[in-house]
């Protein structure tokens, strides 16, 4: 069974098509990232997956439950922790009271709520501030509390809409550490993000959405291979001489100070050619390394190029 299965999801707002026939699945135990520019349809997808919005068409299963069936939806929600976009704790309550309230909503017993709350407050570095009203909390502290609230019932699936967006470095790092730790414990995490660095660091698979359409879905490393011609081999010879025409696998060569950057679709062939070239010319290889494209290169290429 998959943690999330989405087939042909389509959602209109009036006549505006926000999510267009999107299909994907999230495997149990993985961190899946849903990446896309502003207005791409990430939040709309999250809201349909969590049963807040009803799609116009498509099938959605969460932990095997049909999210279009009201009874099954409740069962799925009992086992899922959700951080919606722009979520806010109750500002007139303390951190502890917010957690208690959430525990009660999940039908947990008093003792269990107290124990789990203390554990989470410590995990999110909020224990010292547990009796302070949330009104006095910074954005980072609020976001940490929101995630703690979503985790109160120790759910097997976390659905997080932009969990690290706009946060201070320390809060963002703490949240990323918790996400990794949850994965280590066998939990599944579905998260949306704009942040390429976070997606690259955290996610095992990434779906890229643009204008409501899923345009790519794969591991970060495989996605990077989509950016043909952005792989390069950086080489430094002593003395630094390179007749660019002698490297037949090169797409283009950039000379930079004491190095050359050879762009290629076949780094293996390029490395071999460079080594052979150095041997023939009697040059010493000072350094030789392959540089991969970043997830940002992939994103810019895919988001910029795919026309409807
Ligand atoms: N309630 C609504 N009524 C009309 N249009 C909406 C509504 N909610 C979202 N939209 C539009 O649907 C599109 C997708 O919005 P959505 O919030 O899902 O995108 P997103 O990828 O989450 O963007 P962001 O990263 O900015 O949060 C956008 O063009 C948005 O303007």
Coordinates of C-alpha atoms and ligand atoms in Angstrom, one line a residue:
X1 CA 0.0 0.0 0.0
X2 CA 1.2 3.5 -0.8
X3 CA 1.0 6.4 1.7
X4 CA -0.6 8.7 -0.9
X5 CA -2.0 7.8 -4.3
X6 CA -3.3 10.6 -6.5
X7 CA -4.8 9.7 -9.9
X8 CA -6.0 12.3 -12.5
X9 CA -6.5 15.1 -9.9
X10 CA -8.2 18.1 -11.4
X11 CA -9.4 21.2 -9.6
X12 CA -11.0 24.3 -11.0
X13 CA -11.7 27.6 -9.2
X14 CA -14.7 28.8 -11.2
X15 CA -13.4 28.5 -14.7
X16 CA -9.7 28.7 -13.7
X17 CA -7.9 25.3 -13.9
X18 CA -5.6 25.3 -10.9
X19 CA -4.6 21.6 -10.9
X20 CA -4.7 19.7 -14.2
X21 CA -4.9 15.9 -14.3
X22 CA -2.1 15.4 -11.8
X23 CA -1.1 11.8 -10.8
X24 CA 1.6 10.6 -8.4
X25 CA 2.2 8.4 -5.5
X26 CA 4.1 8.8 -2.3
X27 CA 5.7 5.5 -1.0
X28 CA 5.6 4.6 2.6
X29 CA 8.6 5.7 4.5
X30 CA 9.9 8.3 2.0
X31 CA 10.2 12.1 2.1
X32 CA 8.5 13.3 -1.0
X33 CA 8.9 16.9 -2.1
X34 CA 6.4 18.9 -4.1
X35 CA 8.2 21.7 -5.8
X36 CA 6.9 24.5 -7.9
X37 CA 6.9 28.3 -8.4
X38 CA 4.2 30.6 -6.8
X39 CA 0.7 29.8 -7.9
X40 CA 1.7 26.5 -9.5
X41 CA -1.0 24.5 -7.6
X42 CA 1.0 23.1 -4.6
X43 CA -1.4 24.3 -1.9
X44 CA -4.5 23.4 -3.9
X45 CA -3.0 19.8 -4.3
X46 CA -2.3 19.7 -0.5
X47 CA -5.9 20.9 0.3
X48 CA -7.4 18.2 -1.9
X49 CA -5.2 15.5 -0.5
X50 CA -6.1 16.4 3.0
X51 CA -9.8 16.6 2.1
X52 CA -10.2 20.3 2.7
X53 CA -11.1 20.9 -0.9
X54 CA -13.1 18.5 -3.1
X55 CA -11.5 18.0 -6.6
X56 CA -13.6 18.3 -9.7
X57 CA -12.3 14.9 -10.7
X58 CA -9.7 12.3 -9.8
X59 CA -9.0 9.8 -7.1
X60 CA -7.1 10.4 -3.9
X61 CA -6.1 7.7 -1.4
X62 CA -4.3 8.5 1.8
X63 CA -3.1 5.5 3.8
X64 CA -5.4 3.4 1.7
X65 CA -8.5 5.5 2.5
X66 CA -10.6 7.1 -0.2
X67 CA -10.5 10.9 0.6
X68 CA -13.7 11.5 -1.4
X69 CA -15.6 9.3 1.1
X70 CA -16.5 11.3 4.2
X71 CA -16.1 8.4 6.7
X72 CA -12.9 7.1 5.2
X73 CA -11.5 10.7 5.1
X74 CA -11.9 10.9 8.9
X75 CA -10.0 7.6 9.4
X76 CA -7.1 8.9 7.2
X77 CA -7.0 12.2 9.1
X78 CA -6.8 10.4 12.5
X79 CA -3.5 8.9 11.3
X80 CA -2.1 12.0 9.5
X81 CA -0.4 15.1 10.9
X82 CA -1.1 18.2 8.8
X83 CA 0.6 21.6 8.7
X84 CA -1.5 23.7 6.3
X85 CA -0.1 26.8 4.6
X86 CA -0.3 29.9 6.9
X87 CA -1.3 27.8 9.9
X88 CA -1.4 29.6 13.2
X89 CA -1.6 28.3 16.8
X90 CA -4.1 30.1 19.1
X91 CA -2.2 33.2 20.2
X92 CA -4.0 33.6 23.5
X93 CA -3.1 30.2 24.6
X94 CA 0.3 29.0 25.8
X95 CA 2.3 26.5 23.8
X96 CA 1.4 23.7 26.3
X97 CA -2.4 24.6 26.0
X98 CA -2.2 24.5 22.2
X99 CA -0.7 21.1 22.3
X100 CA -3.3 19.9 24.9
X101 CA -6.1 21.2 22.7
X102 CA -4.7 19.3 19.7
X103 CA -4.3 16.1 21.7
X104 CA -7.9 16.4 22.8
X105 CA -9.0 16.8 19.2
X106 CA -7.2 13.6 18.3
X107 CA -9.0 11.9 21.2
X108 CA -5.9 11.2 23.2
X109 CA -6.0 10.6 27.0
X110 CA -4.7 13.2 29.5
X111 CA -1.6 11.4 30.6
X112 CA -0.6 10.6 27.0
X113 CA -1.1 14.2 26.0
X114 CA 1.1 15.5 28.8
X115 CA 3.9 13.0 28.1
X116 CA 3.9 13.6 24.4
X117 CA 3.6 17.4 24.8
X118 CA 6.7 17.5 27.0
X119 CA 8.6 15.3 24.6
X120 CA 7.7 17.5 21.6
X121 CA 8.3 20.8 23.5
X122 CA 11.8 19.5 24.2
X123 CA 12.3 18.3 20.7
X124 CA 11.4 21.7 19.2
X125 CA 13.4 23.6 21.8
X126 CA 10.2 25.2 23.2
X127 CA 10.1 23.6 26.7
X128 CA 11.4 26.7 28.5
X129 CA 8.6 28.7 26.8
X130 CA 5.8 26.2 27.3
X131 CA 3.8 28.5 29.6
X132 CA 4.2 31.6 27.6
X133 CA 1.3 32.9 25.4
X134 CA 2.0 32.2 21.7
X135 CA 1.3 35.9 21.0
X136 CA 4.9 36.5 22.2
X137 CA 6.4 33.9 20.0
X138 CA 8.5 34.6 17.0
X139 CA 7.5 33.3 13.5
X140 CA 10.1 30.5 13.9
X141 CA 8.8 29.5 17.3
X142 CA 5.2 29.5 16.0
X143 CA 6.1 27.3 13.1
X144 CA 8.0 24.9 15.4
X145 CA 4.9 24.7 17.6
X146 CA 2.6 24.1 14.6
X147 CA 4.7 21.2 13.6
X148 CA 4.7 19.9 17.2
X149 CA 0.9 20.1 17.2
X150 CA 0.7 18.2 13.9
X151 CA 2.9 15.5 15.5
X152 CA 1.0 15.2 18.8
X153 CA -0.6 11.8 18.0
X154 CA 2.7 10.4 16.6
X155 CA 1.1 10.1 13.1
X156 CA 2.5 7.8 10.5
X157 CA 2.1 10.4 7.7
X158 CA 3.0 14.1 7.8
X159 CA 1.7 16.5 5.2
X160 CA 3.5 19.8 5.4
X161 CA 2.8 22.8 3.3
X162 CA 6.0 25.0 3.1
X163 CA 7.3 23.9 6.5
X164 CA 10.5 26.0 6.4
X165 CA 9.3 29.0 4.4
X166 CA 10.5 32.3 5.6
X167 CA 12.0 31.0 8.8
X168 CA 15.2 31.9 10.6
X169 CA 18.1 29.5 10.0
X170 CA 18.0 27.9 13.4
X171 CA 14.2 27.1 13.3
X172 CA 14.5 25.9 9.7
X173 CA 17.4 23.6 10.6
X174 CA 15.6 22.2 13.6
X175 CA 12.5 21.5 11.5
X176 CA 14.6 19.7 8.8
X177 CA 16.3 17.6 11.5
X178 CA 12.9 16.6 12.9
X179 CA 11.7 15.7 9.4
X180 CA 14.8 13.5 8.8
X181 CA 14.4 11.9 12.2
X182 CA 10.7 11.1 11.5
X183 CA 11.7 9.4 8.3
X184 CA 14.3 7.4 10.2
X185 CA 11.6 6.1 12.4
X186 CA 9.7 4.9 9.4
X187 CA 7.3 7.8 8.9
X188 CA 6.2 9.2 5.6
X189 CA 6.6 12.9 4.8
X190 CA 4.9 14.8 2.0
X191 CA 6.0 18.4 1.8
X192 CA 5.7 21.3 -0.5
X193 CA 8.5 23.8 -0.9
X194 CA 9.9 26.6 -3.0
X195 CA 13.2 26.0 -1.5
X196 CA 15.5 24.0 -3.8
X197 CA 18.2 23.6 -1.2
X198 CA 15.8 22.1 1.3
X199 CA 14.3 19.8 -1.4
X200 CA 17.7 18.6 -2.4
X201 CA 18.8 18.0 1.2
X202 CA 15.7 16.3 2.4
X203 CA 13.7 14.6 -0.3
X204 CA 14.2 11.2 -1.8
X205 CA 11.8 12.0 -4.6
X206 CA 10.6 15.2 -6.0
X207 CA 7.6 16.2 -8.1
X208 CA 7.8 19.5 -10.0
X209 CA 4.5 21.2 -10.7
X210 CA 4.1 24.2 -13.0
X211 CA 0.8 25.8 -14.0
X212 CA -1.2 23.0 -12.4
X213 CA 0.7 20.3 -14.3
X214 CA 3.2 17.8 -13.0
X215 CA 6.1 18.2 -15.3
X216 CA 8.7 15.9 -13.7
X217 CA 8.9 13.4 -10.9
X218 CA 12.1 11.6 -9.9
X219 CA 14.9 11.5 -7.4
X220 CA 16.9 14.7 -7.1
X221 CA 20.0 13.1 -8.7
X222 CA 18.0 11.7 -11.7
X223 CA 16.3 15.1 -12.1
X224 CA 19.7 16.7 -12.3
X225 CA 20.6 14.4 -15.2
X226 CA 17.7 16.0 -17.1
X227 CA 19.8 19.2 -17.5
X228 CA 21.8 17.9 -20.4
X229 CA 24.9 20.0 -21.1
X230 CA 25.0 21.4 -17.6
X231 CA 27.4 18.7 -16.4
X232 CA 30.9 19.8 -16.6
X233 CA 34.4 18.6 -15.9
X234 CA 36.8 21.1 -14.3
X235 CA 40.4 20.5 -15.1
X236 CA 43.7 22.2 -14.2
X237 CA 46.9 21.2 -16.0
X238 CA 50.4 22.3 -15.3
X239 CA 51.3 24.1 -17.5
X240 CA 47.7 25.1 -18.3
X241 CA 47.2 24.4 -22.0
X242 CA 44.1 23.1 -23.6
X243 CA 43.3 23.1 -27.3
X244 CA 39.5 23.0 -27.0
X245 CA 39.0 21.3 -30.4
X246 CA 40.9 18.2 -29.2
X247 CA 38.2 17.2 -26.7
X248 CA 35.5 15.8 -29.0
X249 CA 33.0 15.1 -26.3
X250 CA 32.9 18.7 -25.2
X251 CA 29.9 20.8 -25.9
X252 CA 31.8 24.0 -25.0
X253 CA 34.8 24.9 -23.0
X254 CA 35.2 27.9 -20.7
X255 CA 38.8 28.9 -19.7
X256 CA 38.9 30.4 -16.2
X257 CA 42.3 31.4 -14.8
X258 CA 44.3 28.3 -14.2
X259 CA 41.4 26.0 -14.9
X260 CA 39.2 25.0 -17.8
X261 CA 35.5 24.0 -17.5
X262 CA 34.5 21.5 -20.1
X263 CA 30.7 21.2 -20.5
X264 CA 29.6 17.7 -21.7
X265 CA 26.7 15.3 -22.0
X266 CA 29.1 12.4 -21.3
X267 CA 31.4 13.2 -18.4
X268 CA 32.9 9.7 -18.5
X269 CA 34.2 10.2 -22.1
X270 CA 35.4 13.7 -21.3
X271 CA 37.4 12.7 -18.2
X272 CA 39.0 9.9 -20.3
X273 CA 39.8 12.3 -23.2
X274 CA 41.3 14.9 -20.8
X275 CA 43.6 12.3 -19.2
X276 CA 44.7 11.0 -22.6
X277 CA 45.3 14.6 -23.7
X278 CA 47.5 15.3 -20.7
X279 CA 49.5 12.1 -21.3
X280 CA 50.0 13.0 -25.0
X281 CA 51.1 16.6 -24.3
X282 CA 53.2 15.7 -21.2
X283 CA 51.0 17.9 -18.9
X284 CA 50.6 17.2 -15.2
X285 CA 47.0 17.0 -13.9
X286 CA 46.7 19.3 -10.9
X287 CA 43.0 18.7 -10.4
X288 CA 40.1 17.0 -12.2
X289 CA 36.5 16.9 -11.0
X290 CA 33.0 16.5 -12.3
X291 CA 30.5 19.2 -11.4
X292 CA 26.9 18.3 -11.4
X293 CA 24.1 20.7 -12.1
X294 CA 22.1 21.8 -9.1
X295 CA 18.4 21.2 -8.5
X296 CA 18.0 24.9 -9.2
X297 CA 19.4 24.4 -12.7
X298 CA 16.8 21.7 -13.3
X299 CA 14.0 23.8 -11.9
X300 CA 14.9 26.8 -14.0
X301 CA 15.1 24.7 -17.1
X302 CA 11.9 22.8 -16.6
X303 CA 9.8 25.6 -15.3
X304 CA 11.2 28.0 -17.9
X305 CA 11.0 25.8 -20.9
X306 CA 7.9 23.6 -20.8
X307 CA 5.3 25.2 -22.8
X308 CA 1.7 24.2 -22.5
Ligands
LIG1 N1 -9.8 30.2 -3.6 C1 -9.3 30.4 -4.8 N2 -10.0 31.0 -5.8 C2 -9.5 31.3 -7.0 N3 -8.3 31.0 -7.4 C3 -7.5 30.4 -6.5 C4 -7.9 30.1 -5.2 N4 -6.9 29.5 -4.5 C5 -5.9 29.5 -5.4 N5 -6.2 30.0 -6.6 C6 -5.3 30.1 -7.8 O1 -5.0 28.8 -8.1 C7 -3.6 28.8 -8.5 C8 -2.9 27.8 -7.7 O2 -2.8 28.3 -6.3 P1 -2.0 27.5 -5.2 O3 -2.2 28.3 -3.9 O4 -2.4 26.1 -5.2 O5 -0.5 27.6 -5.7 P2 0.8 27.3 -4.9 O6 1.7 26.6 -5.8 O7 0.5 26.8 -3.6 O8 1.4 28.8 -4.7 P3 2.3 29.5 -3.5 O9 3.6 28.8 -3.6 O10 2.3 30.9 -3.9 O11 1.5 29.2 -2.3 C9 -3.1 30.2 -8.4 O12 -3.1 30.8 -9.7 C10 -4.0 30.9 -7.4 O13 -4.2 32.2 -7.7

